Amino acid sequence: ELRIDDRSKLCAVRTKKFKRSSLFLTRVLDIDPETTPCDVILCRVLGRKTADYPSSAALSRRCEELYGAVPDCFVNFLGDKLIMVLYADFVSDSVMGGGDGIIRGAMSLLASIWRAPVLDENGLFPADEVARAKQGVCNDIRSSENDPGAYASRKCRELACAGYPQGYSVKVDDVERVTPERLTARYRELLSGSFGAFYVGDSPELVAKLLPAYFGEGCVGGFTPLNPRPVLPHGGVQRVDEARRV
């Protein structure tokens, strides 16, 4: 662990075994039907382009200039929580002869994705970008429903954990209700929180120094402990038969 300031620290694995380094910034969020659909859509909107790189082509070109850097924003469901992850994978500067140009470029790119999204003249996420992201999420949901194994697993979880956050799944109707106004409000709400930072590579001290420079003071804090809320036994056996076209 490296101390960034009085409230922040970086957890790191110092290693020179790999030619690439990885940085993970994570947020632990509550699963809530009001906010979780926004969180899922938000990652898709943020990952397409930024104010600094206002097209997917410009963003891809910058990644190529950084020798194939890979920035990403995604969410994972874990028990009764949603984990939001800002992620960057990039070639270590030491492999390219030294300096700090690549690591600075990769962190600047990741910060741009999070802190400088493309907004319209009203300060909202553009309606066409939100619609495109919503369509992608809906397609994933429908694809999962057409996979018998995935559908059965999800249905079992929803039935066994009914009434608990673990039993919630984002539905197409939930996604369709998200508007640019609602998504932008959720984004601004998340901006006020902090990430936990984890780094794997050969320059942890430099990463600890650069994090507040690129993401702002207080944006990186400690890790939120995960204490999953237990699901109480249902009290009886349920049998659910469902005929589906396969």
Coordinates of N, CA and C in Angstrom, one line a residue:
E1 N 0.8 -1.2 0.0 CA 0.0 0.0 0.0 C 0.9 1.3 0.0
L2 N 0.5 2.2 -0.8 CA 1.2 3.5 -0.9 C 0.2 4.6 -0.6
R3 N 0.6 5.5 0.4 CA -0.2 6.5 0.8 C -0.2 7.7 -0.3
I4 N -1.4 8.1 -0.7 CA -1.5 9.2 -1.7 C -1.6 10.5 -0.9
D5 N -2.5 10.5 0.0 CA -2.7 11.7 0.9 C -3.3 11.2 2.2
D6 N -3.8 12.1 3.1 CA -4.3 11.7 4.4 C -5.5 10.7 4.2
R7 N -6.3 10.8 3.1 CA -7.5 10.0 3.0 C -7.3 8.9 1.9
S8 N -6.3 8.9 1.1 CA -6.2 8.1 0.0 C -5.0 7.2 0.0
K9 N -5.1 6.0 -0.6 CA -4.0 5.1 -0.8 C -4.1 4.3 -2.0
L10 N -3.0 3.8 -2.5 CA -3.0 2.9 -3.7 C -2.5 1.6 -3.3
C11 N -3.3 0.5 -3.7 CA -2.8 -0.8 -3.5 C -2.2 -1.3 -4.7
A12 N -1.0 -1.9 -4.6 CA -0.2 -2.2 -5.8 C 0.6 -3.5 -5.7
V13 N 0.8 -4.1 -6.8 CA 1.7 -5.3 -6.9 C 2.8 -4.8 -7.8
R14 N 4.0 -4.6 -7.2 CA 5.2 -4.2 -7.9 C 5.8 -5.4 -8.6
T15 N 5.9 -5.4 -9.9 CA 6.4 -6.5 -10.7 C 7.0 -6.0 -12.0
K16 N 8.0 -6.7 -12.4 CA 8.6 -6.5 -13.8 C 8.5 -7.7 -14.7
K17 N 7.6 -8.6 -14.2 CA 7.4 -9.9 -15.0 C 6.7 -9.7 -16.3
F18 N 5.9 -8.6 -16.3 CA 5.0 -8.4 -17.5 C 5.5 -7.2 -18.3
K19 N 5.2 -7.2 -19.6 CA 5.6 -6.0 -20.4 C 4.5 -4.9 -20.3
R20 N 3.3 -5.3 -19.8 CA 2.2 -4.4 -19.7 C 1.9 -4.1 -18.2
S21 N 1.3 -3.0 -18.0 CA 0.8 -2.7 -16.6 C -0.7 -2.5 -16.7
S22 N -1.3 -2.6 -15.5 CA -2.8 -2.5 -15.4 C -3.1 -1.6 -14.2
L23 N -4.1 -0.7 -14.4 CA -4.7 0.1 -13.4 C -6.2 -0.1 -13.3
F24 N -6.6 -0.4 -12.1 CA -8.1 -0.6 -11.9 C -8.5 0.5 -10.9
L25 N -9.6 1.2 -11.2 CA -10.2 2.1 -10.3 C -11.7 1.6 -10.1
T26 N -12.0 1.3 -8.9 CA -13.3 0.6 -8.6 C -14.2 1.4 -7.7
R27 N -15.5 1.3 -8.0 CA -16.5 1.9 -7.1 C -17.5 0.7 -6.7
V28 N -17.8 0.7 -5.4 CA -18.8 -0.3 -5.0 C -20.2 0.5 -4.8
L29 N -21.2 0.0 -5.6 CA -22.4 0.7 -5.6 C -23.6 -0.2 -5.2
D30 N -24.6 0.4 -4.6 CA -25.8 -0.4 -4.3 C -26.5 -0.8 -5.5
I31 N -27.1 -2.0 -5.5 CA -28.0 -2.5 -6.6 C -29.4 -1.9 -6.3
D32 N -29.9 -1.1 -7.2 CA -31.2 -0.4 -7.0 C -31.8 -0.3 -8.3
P33 N -33.1 -0.7 -8.5 CA -33.8 -0.6 -9.8 C -33.8 0.8 -10.3
E34 N -33.6 1.8 -9.5 CA -33.7 3.2 -9.9 C -32.3 3.7 -10.5
T35 N -31.2 3.1 -10.0 CA -29.9 3.6 -10.4 C -29.1 2.6 -11.2
T36 N -29.3 1.3 -11.0 CA -28.5 0.3 -11.6 C -28.6 0.3 -13.1
P37 N -29.8 0.5 -13.7 CA -29.8 0.6 -15.2 C -29.0 1.7 -15.7
C38 N -29.0 2.9 -15.0 CA -28.2 4.0 -15.4 C -26.7 3.7 -15.3
D39 N -26.3 3.0 -14.3 CA -24.9 2.6 -14.1 C -24.4 1.7 -15.3
V40 N -25.2 0.8 -15.7 CA -24.9 -0.1 -16.8 C -24.8 0.7 -18.1
I41 N -25.7 1.6 -18.3 CA -25.7 2.4 -19.6 C -24.6 3.4 -19.6
L42 N -24.3 4.0 -18.4 CA -23.3 5.0 -18.3 C -21.9 4.5 -18.8
C43 N -21.5 3.3 -18.4 CA -20.2 2.8 -18.8 C -20.1 2.7 -20.3
R44 N -21.2 2.4 -21.0 CA -21.2 2.3 -22.5 C -21.1 3.7 -23.1
V45 N -21.7 4.7 -22.5 CA -21.7 6.0 -23.0 C -20.3 6.6 -22.9
L46 N -19.7 6.4 -21.7 CA -18.4 7.0 -21.4 C -17.3 6.4 -22.2
G47 N -17.4 5.2 -22.5 CA -16.3 4.5 -23.2 C -16.2 4.7 -24.7
R48 N -17.2 5.5 -25.3 CA -17.2 5.6 -26.7 C -16.3 6.8 -27.2
K49 N -16.4 7.9 -26.5 CA -15.7 9.1 -26.9 C -15.7 10.1 -25.7
T50 N -14.8 11.1 -25.8 CA -14.7 12.1 -24.8 C -14.6 13.5 -25.4
A51 N -14.7 14.5 -24.5 CA -14.5 15.9 -25.0 C -13.2 16.1 -25.7
D52 N -12.2 15.4 -25.1 CA -10.8 15.5 -25.7 C -10.6 14.7 -27.0
Y53 N -11.4 13.6 -27.1 CA -11.3 12.7 -28.3 C -12.8 12.5 -28.7
P54 N -13.3 13.5 -29.5 CA -14.8 13.5 -29.7 C -15.3 12.6 -30.8
S55 N -14.6 11.5 -31.0 CA -15.2 10.4 -31.9 C -14.5 9.1 -31.5
S56 N -15.1 8.0 -31.9 CA -14.5 6.7 -31.6 C -13.2 6.6 -32.3
A57 N -13.1 7.2 -33.5 CA -11.9 7.1 -34.3 C -10.8 7.8 -33.6
A58 N -11.1 9.0 -33.1 CA -10.0 9.8 -32.4 C -9.6 9.1 -31.1
L59 N -10.5 8.4 -30.4 CA -10.1 7.7 -29.2 C -9.3 6.5 -29.6
S60 N -9.6 5.8 -30.6 CA -8.9 4.6 -31.1 C -7.5 5.1 -31.6
R61 N -7.4 6.2 -32.2 CA -6.1 6.7 -32.7 C -5.2 7.0 -31.6
R62 N -5.7 7.6 -30.5 CA -4.9 7.9 -29.3 C -4.4 6.6 -28.7
C63 N -5.3 5.6 -28.6 CA -4.8 4.3 -28.1 C -3.7 3.7 -28.9
E64 N -3.8 3.9 -30.2 CA -2.7 3.4 -31.1 C -1.4 4.1 -30.8
E65 N -1.5 5.4 -30.6 CA -0.3 6.3 -30.3 C 0.4 5.8 -29.0
L66 N -0.4 5.3 -28.1 CA 0.1 4.8 -26.8 C 0.4 3.3 -26.9
Y67 N 0.8 2.8 -28.1 CA 1.2 1.4 -28.3 C 0.2 0.4 -27.9
G68 N -1.1 0.7 -28.3 CA -2.1 -0.3 -28.0 C -2.7 -0.2 -26.6
A69 N -2.7 1.0 -26.0 CA -3.3 1.1 -24.6 C -4.8 0.7 -24.7
V70 N -5.3 0.1 -23.7 CA -6.7 -0.3 -23.7 C -7.4 0.3 -22.5
P71 N -8.2 1.4 -22.7 CA -9.0 1.9 -21.6 C -10.4 1.3 -21.7
D72 N -11.1 1.1 -20.5 CA -12.4 0.5 -20.5 C -13.2 1.0 -19.3
C73 N -14.5 0.9 -19.4 CA -15.3 1.2 -18.2 C -16.4 0.2 -18.3
F74 N -16.6 -0.6 -17.2 CA -17.6 -1.7 -17.2 C -18.1 -1.9 -15.8
V75 N -19.2 -2.7 -15.6 CA -19.7 -3.0 -14.3 C -19.8 -4.5 -14.2
N76 N -19.7 -5.0 -13.0 CA -19.9 -6.4 -12.6 C -20.8 -6.5 -11.4
F77 N -21.7 -7.5 -11.5 CA -22.6 -7.7 -10.3 C -21.9 -8.7 -9.4
L78 N -21.8 -8.4 -8.1 CA -21.2 -9.2 -7.1 C -22.0 -9.3 -5.9
G79 N -22.7 -10.4 -5.7 CA -23.6 -10.5 -4.5 C -24.7 -9.4 -4.5
D80 N -24.7 -8.6 -3.5 CA -25.7 -7.5 -3.4 C -25.2 -6.2 -3.8
K81 N -24.0 -6.2 -4.5 CA -23.4 -4.9 -4.9 C -23.1 -4.9 -6.4
L82 N -23.0 -3.7 -6.9 CA -22.5 -3.5 -8.3 C -21.2 -2.9 -8.3
I83 N -20.2 -3.5 -9.0 CA -18.8 -3.0 -9.0 C -18.6 -2.2 -10.3
M84 N -18.4 -0.9 -10.2 CA -18.0 -0.1 -11.4 C -16.5 -0.1 -11.5
V85 N -16.0 -0.3 -12.7 CA -14.5 -0.4 -12.9 C -14.1 0.5 -14.0
L86 N -13.2 1.4 -13.8 CA -12.4 2.1 -14.8 C -11.1 1.4 -14.9
Y87 N -10.7 1.0 -16.1 CA -9.6 0.1 -16.3 C -8.7 0.6 -17.4
A88 N -7.4 0.5 -17.2 CA -6.4 0.8 -18.3 C -5.3 -0.3 -18.3
D89 N -5.1 -0.8 -19.5 CA -4.0 -1.7 -19.7 C -3.0 -1.1 -20.7
F90 N -1.8 -1.0 -20.4 CA -0.8 -0.3 -21.3 C 0.6 -0.9 -21.2
V91 N 1.4 -0.7 -22.2 CA 2.8 -1.1 -22.2 C 3.6 -0.3 -21.2
S92 N 4.4 -1.0 -20.4 CA 5.2 -0.3 -19.4 C 6.3 0.5 -20.1
D93 N 6.5 1.7 -19.6 CA 7.5 2.6 -20.2 C 8.9 2.0 -20.2
S94 N 9.2 1.2 -19.2 CA 10.5 0.6 -19.1 C 10.8 -0.4 -20.3
V95 N 9.8 -1.0 -20.9 CA 9.9 -1.8 -22.0 C 10.3 -1.0 -23.3
M96 N 9.8 0.2 -23.3 CA 10.1 1.1 -24.5 C 11.3 2.0 -24.3
G97 N 12.1 1.7 -23.3 CA 13.3 2.5 -23.1 C 13.3 3.5 -22.0
G98 N 12.3 3.6 -21.2 CA 12.3 4.5 -20.1 C 11.3 5.7 -20.3
G99 N 11.4 6.6 -19.4 CA 10.5 7.8 -19.4 C 9.2 7.5 -18.7
D100 N 8.2 8.4 -18.9 CA 6.9 8.2 -18.3 C 5.8 8.6 -19.3
G101 N 6.1 8.7 -20.6 CA 5.1 9.2 -21.5 C 3.9 8.3 -21.7
I102 N 4.1 6.9 -21.7 CA 3.0 6.0 -21.9 C 2.1 6.0 -20.7
I103 N 2.7 5.9 -19.5 CA 1.8 5.8 -18.3 C 1.1 7.1 -18.1
R104 N 1.7 8.2 -18.4 CA 1.0 9.5 -18.3 C -0.1 9.6 -19.3
G105 N 0.2 9.1 -20.5 CA -0.8 9.2 -21.6 C -2.0 8.3 -21.3
A106 N -1.7 7.1 -20.7 CA -2.8 6.1 -20.4 C -3.7 6.7 -19.3
M107 N -3.1 7.3 -18.3 CA -3.9 7.8 -17.2 C -4.6 9.0 -17.6
S108 N -4.0 9.8 -18.5 CA -4.8 11.0 -19.0 C -6.0 10.6 -19.8
L109 N -5.8 9.5 -20.6 CA -6.9 9.0 -21.4 C -8.0 8.5 -20.5
L110 N -7.7 7.7 -19.5 CA -8.7 7.2 -18.5 C -9.4 8.3 -17.8
A111 N -8.6 9.3 -17.4 CA -9.3 10.5 -16.7 C -10.2 11.2 -17.6
S112 N -9.8 11.3 -18.9 CA -10.7 12.0 -19.9 C -12.0 11.3 -20.0
I113 N -12.0 9.9 -20.0 CA -13.2 9.1 -20.1 C -14.1 9.4 -19.0
W114 N -13.6 9.5 -17.8 CA -14.4 9.7 -16.6 C -14.8 11.2 -16.3
R115 N -13.8 12.1 -16.5 CA -14.0 13.4 -16.1 C -14.4 14.4 -17.2
A116 N -14.3 14.0 -18.5 CA -14.6 14.9 -19.6 C -15.4 14.2 -20.7
P117 N -16.6 13.8 -20.3 CA -17.5 13.2 -21.3 C -18.1 14.2 -22.3
V118 N -18.5 13.7 -23.4 CA -19.2 14.6 -24.4 C -20.6 14.9 -24.0
L119 N -20.9 16.2 -23.9 CA -22.2 16.7 -23.5 C -22.8 17.6 -24.6
D120 N -24.1 17.7 -24.6 CA -24.7 18.5 -25.6 C -24.8 20.0 -25.1
E121 N -25.5 20.8 -25.9 CA -25.6 22.3 -25.5 C -26.3 22.5 -24.2
N122 N -27.1 21.5 -23.7 CA -27.8 21.6 -22.5 C -27.1 21.0 -21.3
G123 N -25.9 20.5 -21.6 CA -25.1 19.9 -20.5 C -25.5 18.5 -20.2
L124 N -26.2 17.8 -21.2 CA -26.7 16.4 -21.0 C -25.9 15.5 -21.9
F125 N -25.9 14.2 -21.6 CA -25.4 13.3 -22.5 C -26.2 13.3 -23.8
P126 N -25.6 13.3 -25.0 CA -26.3 13.4 -26.3 C -27.4 12.3 -26.4
A127 N -28.5 12.7 -26.9 CA -29.6 11.7 -27.0 C -29.3 10.5 -27.9
D128 N -28.5 10.8 -29.0 CA -28.2 9.7 -29.9 C -27.2 8.7 -29.2
E129 N -26.3 9.2 -28.4 CA -25.3 8.4 -27.7 C -26.0 7.5 -26.7
V130 N -27.0 8.1 -25.9 CA -27.7 7.4 -24.9 C -28.6 6.3 -25.6
A131 N -29.2 6.6 -26.7 CA -30.0 5.7 -27.4 C -29.2 4.5 -27.9
R132 N -28.0 4.8 -28.4 CA -27.1 3.8 -28.9 C -26.7 2.8 -27.8
A133 N -26.3 3.4 -26.7 CA -25.9 2.6 -25.5 C -27.1 1.8 -25.0
K134 N -28.3 2.3 -24.9 CA -29.4 1.6 -24.5 C -29.7 0.4 -25.4
Q135 N -29.6 0.6 -26.7 CA -29.8 -0.4 -27.6 C -28.8 -1.6 -27.4
G136 N -27.6 -1.2 -27.2 CA -26.6 -2.3 -26.9 C -26.9 -3.1 -25.7
V137 N -27.3 -2.4 -24.6 CA -27.6 -3.1 -23.4 C -28.8 -4.0 -23.6
C138 N -29.9 -3.5 -24.3 CA -31.1 -4.3 -24.6 C -30.7 -5.5 -25.4
N139 N -29.8 -5.3 -26.4 CA -29.4 -6.5 -27.2 C -28.8 -7.6 -26.4
D140 N -27.9 -7.1 -25.4 CA -27.3 -8.1 -24.6 C -28.3 -8.9 -23.7
I141 N -29.3 -8.1 -23.2 CA -30.3 -8.8 -22.4 C -31.1 -9.8 -23.2
R142 N -31.5 -9.4 -24.4 CA -32.3 -10.3 -25.2 C -31.5 -11.5 -25.7
S143 N -30.2 -11.3 -25.9 CA -29.3 -12.4 -26.3 C -29.2 -13.4 -25.1
S144 N -29.1 -12.9 -23.9 CA -29.0 -13.7 -22.7 C -30.3 -14.5 -22.6
E145 N -31.4 -13.9 -22.8 CA -32.7 -14.6 -22.7 C -32.9 -15.7 -23.7
N146 N -32.2 -15.6 -24.9 CA -32.2 -16.6 -25.9 C -31.2 -17.8 -25.7
D147 N -30.4 -17.6 -24.6 CA -29.5 -18.7 -24.3 C -30.1 -19.5 -23.1
P148 N -30.5 -20.8 -23.4 CA -31.2 -21.5 -22.3 C -30.5 -21.6 -21.0
G149 N -29.2 -21.9 -21.1 CA -28.4 -22.0 -19.8 C -28.3 -20.7 -19.1
A150 N -28.1 -19.6 -19.8 CA -28.0 -18.3 -19.1 C -29.3 -17.9 -18.5
Y151 N -30.4 -18.2 -19.3 CA -31.7 -17.8 -18.8 C -32.1 -18.6 -17.6
A152 N -31.8 -19.9 -17.6 CA -32.2 -20.7 -16.4 C -31.4 -20.3 -15.2
S153 N -30.1 -20.0 -15.4 CA -29.3 -19.6 -14.2 C -29.9 -18.2 -13.6
R154 N -30.2 -17.3 -14.5 CA -30.7 -16.0 -14.0 C -32.0 -16.2 -13.4
K155 N -32.9 -17.0 -14.0 CA -34.2 -17.2 -13.4 C -34.2 -17.9 -12.0
C156 N -33.2 -18.8 -11.9 CA -33.1 -19.5 -10.6 C -32.6 -18.5 -9.5
R157 N -31.7 -17.6 -9.9 CA -31.2 -16.6 -9.0 C -32.3 -15.6 -8.6
E158 N -33.1 -15.2 -9.6 CA -34.2 -14.3 -9.3 C -35.3 -14.9 -8.4
L159 N -35.5 -16.2 -8.5 CA -36.5 -16.8 -7.7 C -36.0 -17.1 -6.3
A160 N -34.7 -17.6 -6.2 CA -34.2 -17.9 -4.9 C -33.9 -16.7 -4.1
C161 N -33.6 -15.5 -4.7 CA -33.2 -14.3 -4.0 C -34.3 -13.2 -4.1
A162 N -35.5 -13.6 -4.4 CA -36.6 -12.7 -4.5 C -36.7 -11.8 -3.3
G163 N -36.8 -10.5 -3.5 CA -36.9 -9.6 -2.4 C -35.6 -9.1 -1.9
Y164 N -34.5 -9.6 -2.4 CA -33.1 -9.1 -2.1 C -32.4 -8.5 -3.3
P165 N -31.4 -7.7 -3.0 CA -30.7 -7.1 -4.2 C -30.1 -8.2 -5.1
Q166 N -29.7 -9.3 -4.5 CA -29.1 -10.4 -5.3 C -30.1 -10.9 -6.4
G167 N -31.3 -10.7 -6.2 CA -32.3 -11.2 -7.1 C -32.7 -10.3 -8.2
Y168 N -32.1 -9.1 -8.2 CA -32.5 -8.1 -9.2 C -31.7 -8.3 -10.5
S169 N -32.4 -8.2 -11.6 CA -31.7 -8.3 -12.9 C -32.3 -7.1 -13.7
V170 N -31.4 -6.4 -14.5 CA -31.8 -5.3 -15.3 C -32.6 -5.8 -16.5
K171 N -33.8 -5.3 -16.6 CA -34.7 -5.7 -17.7 C -34.7 -4.7 -18.8
V172 N -35.2 -5.1 -20.0 CA -35.3 -4.2 -21.1 C -36.2 -3.0 -20.8
D173 N -37.3 -3.2 -20.1 CA -38.1 -2.1 -19.7 C -37.4 -1.1 -18.8
D174 N -36.5 -1.6 -17.9 CA -35.7 -0.7 -17.0 C -34.8 0.2 -17.9
V175 N -34.2 -0.4 -18.9 CA -33.3 0.3 -19.8 C -34.0 1.4 -20.6
E176 N -35.2 1.0 -21.1 CA -35.9 1.9 -22.0 C -36.4 3.2 -21.2
R177 N -36.5 3.1 -19.9 CA -37.0 4.2 -19.1 C -35.9 5.3 -18.8
V178 N -34.7 4.9 -19.1 CA -33.6 5.8 -18.8 C -33.6 6.9 -19.9
T179 N -33.5 8.2 -19.4 CA -33.5 9.4 -20.3 C -32.1 10.0 -20.2
P180 N -31.7 10.9 -21.1 CA -30.5 11.6 -21.0 C -30.4 12.4 -19.7
E181 N -31.5 13.0 -19.3 CA -31.6 13.8 -18.1 C -31.3 12.9 -16.9
R182 N -31.9 11.8 -16.8 CA -31.7 10.9 -15.7 C -30.3 10.3 -15.7
L183 N -29.8 10.0 -16.8 CA -28.4 9.4 -16.9 C -27.4 10.5 -16.5
T184 N -27.5 11.7 -17.0 CA -26.6 12.8 -16.6 C -26.6 13.1 -15.1
A185 N -27.8 13.1 -14.5 CA -28.0 13.3 -13.1 C -27.2 12.2 -12.3
R186 N -27.3 11.0 -12.7 CA -26.7 9.9 -12.1 C -25.1 10.0 -12.2
Y187 N -24.7 10.4 -13.4 CA -23.2 10.6 -13.6 C -22.7 11.7 -12.6
R188 N -23.4 12.8 -12.5 CA -23.0 13.9 -11.6 C -23.0 13.5 -10.2
E189 N -23.9 12.6 -9.8 CA -24.0 12.1 -8.5 C -22.7 11.2 -8.2
L190 N -22.3 10.4 -9.2 CA -21.2 9.5 -9.0 C -19.9 10.3 -9.0
L191 N -19.8 11.5 -9.6 CA -18.6 12.3 -9.6 C -18.2 12.7 -8.2
S192 N -19.1 12.8 -7.3 CA -18.8 13.3 -5.9 C -18.2 12.2 -5.1
G193 N -18.2 10.9 -5.5 CA -17.6 9.8 -4.8 C -16.1 9.6 -5.1
S194 N -15.6 8.5 -4.5 CA -14.2 8.2 -4.8 C -14.0 6.7 -5.2
F195 N -12.9 6.5 -5.9 CA -12.6 5.1 -6.3 C -11.6 4.5 -5.4
G196 N -11.5 3.2 -5.4 CA -10.4 2.4 -4.8 C -9.5 2.2 -6.0
A197 N -8.2 2.3 -5.7 CA -7.2 2.1 -6.8 C -6.3 0.9 -6.6
F198 N -6.1 0.1 -7.7 CA -5.2 -1.0 -7.6 C -4.4 -1.1 -8.9
Y199 N -3.1 -1.3 -8.7 CA -2.2 -1.2 -9.9 C -1.3 -2.4 -9.9
V200 N -1.0 -2.9 -11.1 CA 0.0 -4.0 -11.3 C 1.0 -3.5 -12.3
G201 N 2.3 -3.4 -11.9 CA 3.3 -3.0 -12.8 C 4.5 -2.6 -12.0
D202 N 5.4 -1.9 -12.7 CA 6.7 -1.5 -12.1 C 6.9 -0.1 -11.6
S203 N 5.8 0.7 -11.6 CA 5.9 2.1 -11.3 C 4.8 2.5 -10.3
P204 N 4.7 1.8 -9.2 CA 3.6 2.2 -8.2 C 3.7 3.6 -7.7
E205 N 5.0 4.0 -7.4 CA 5.1 5.4 -6.8 C 4.7 6.5 -7.8
L206 N 5.0 6.3 -9.0 CA 4.6 7.3 -10.0 C 3.1 7.3 -10.2
V207 N 2.4 6.1 -10.1 CA 1.0 6.1 -10.2 C 0.3 6.8 -9.0
A208 N 0.9 6.5 -7.8 CA 0.4 7.2 -6.6 C 0.5 8.7 -6.8
K209 N 1.5 9.2 -7.4 CA 1.7 10.6 -7.6 C 0.8 11.2 -8.7
L210 N 0.5 10.4 -9.7 CA -0.2 10.9 -10.8 C -1.7 10.9 -10.6
L211 N -2.2 10.0 -9.8 CA -3.7 9.8 -9.6 C -4.4 11.1 -9.2
P212 N -3.9 11.8 -8.2 CA -4.6 13.1 -7.8 C -4.4 14.1 -8.9
A213 N -3.3 14.1 -9.7 CA -3.1 15.1 -10.7 C -4.1 14.9 -11.8
Y214 N -4.4 13.7 -12.2 CA -5.3 13.5 -13.3 C -6.8 13.3 -12.9
F215 N -7.0 12.8 -11.7 CA -8.4 12.6 -11.3 C -8.9 13.5 -10.3
G216 N -8.1 14.4 -9.7 CA -8.5 15.3 -8.7 C -8.3 14.9 -7.3
E217 N -8.1 15.8 -6.4 CA -7.9 15.5 -5.0 C -9.2 14.8 -4.5
G218 N -9.0 13.8 -3.7 CA -10.1 13.1 -3.1 C -10.9 12.1 -4.0
C219 N -10.5 12.0 -5.3 CA -11.2 11.1 -6.2 C -10.8 9.7 -6.0
V220 N -9.6 9.5 -5.4 CA -9.2 8.1 -5.1 C -9.1 8.0 -3.6
G221 N -9.9 7.1 -3.0 CA -9.9 6.9 -1.6 C -9.5 5.5 -1.2
G222 N -10.0 4.9 -0.2 CA -9.8 3.5 0.1 C -10.8 2.6 -0.5
F223 N -10.6 1.3 -0.3 CA -11.5 0.3 -0.9 C -12.7 0.1 0.1
T224 N -13.9 0.0 -0.5 CA -15.1 -0.2 0.3 C -15.2 -1.7 0.6
P225 N -15.2 -2.1 1.9 CA -15.3 -3.5 2.2 C -16.6 -4.1 1.7
L226 N -16.5 -5.3 1.2 CA -17.7 -6.0 0.7 C -18.2 -7.0 1.8
N227 N -19.3 -6.7 2.4 CA -20.0 -7.5 3.4 C -21.3 -7.9 2.8
P228 N -21.4 -9.0 2.0 CA -22.7 -9.3 1.4 C -23.8 -9.6 2.4
R229 N -24.9 -9.0 2.1 CA -26.1 -9.2 2.9 C -26.6 -10.6 2.7
P230 N -26.8 -11.4 3.7 CA -27.2 -12.8 3.5 C -28.6 -12.9 3.0
V231 N -28.9 -13.9 2.2 CA -30.2 -14.2 1.7 C -30.8 -15.3 2.7
L232 N -31.9 -14.9 3.3 CA -32.5 -15.9 4.2 C -33.2 -17.0 3.5
P233 N -33.2 -18.2 4.1 CA -33.8 -19.4 3.4 C -35.3 -19.1 3.1
H234 N -35.7 -19.6 2.0 CA -37.1 -19.3 1.6 C -38.1 -20.0 2.4
G235 N -37.7 -21.1 3.0 CA -38.7 -21.8 3.9 C -39.4 -23.0 3.2
G236 N -39.1 -23.2 2.0 CA -39.8 -24.3 1.3 C -39.3 -24.5 -0.1
V237 N -39.6 -25.6 -0.7 CA -39.2 -25.9 -2.1 C -40.1 -25.3 -3.1
Q238 N -39.6 -24.6 -4.1 CA -40.4 -24.1 -5.2 C -40.2 -24.9 -6.4
R239 N -41.2 -25.2 -7.1 CA -41.0 -25.9 -8.4 C -41.6 -24.9 -9.4
V240 N -40.8 -24.5 -10.4 CA -41.2 -23.6 -11.4 C -40.9 -24.3 -12.8
D241 N -42.0 -24.5 -13.5 CA -41.8 -25.1 -14.9 C -42.2 -24.0 -15.9
E242 N -41.3 -23.8 -16.9 CA -41.6 -22.7 -17.8 C -41.2 -23.3 -19.2
A243 N -42.2 -23.3 -20.1 CA -41.9 -23.8 -21.5 C -41.4 -22.6 -22.3
R244 N -40.3 -22.9 -23.0 CA -39.7 -21.8 -23.8 C -39.3 -22.4 -25.2
R245 N -39.4 -21.5 -26.1 CA -39.0 -21.9 -27.5 C -37.5 -21.9 -27.5
V246 N -36.9 -23.0 -28.0 CA -35.4 -23.1 -28.0 C -35.0 -23.4 -29.5

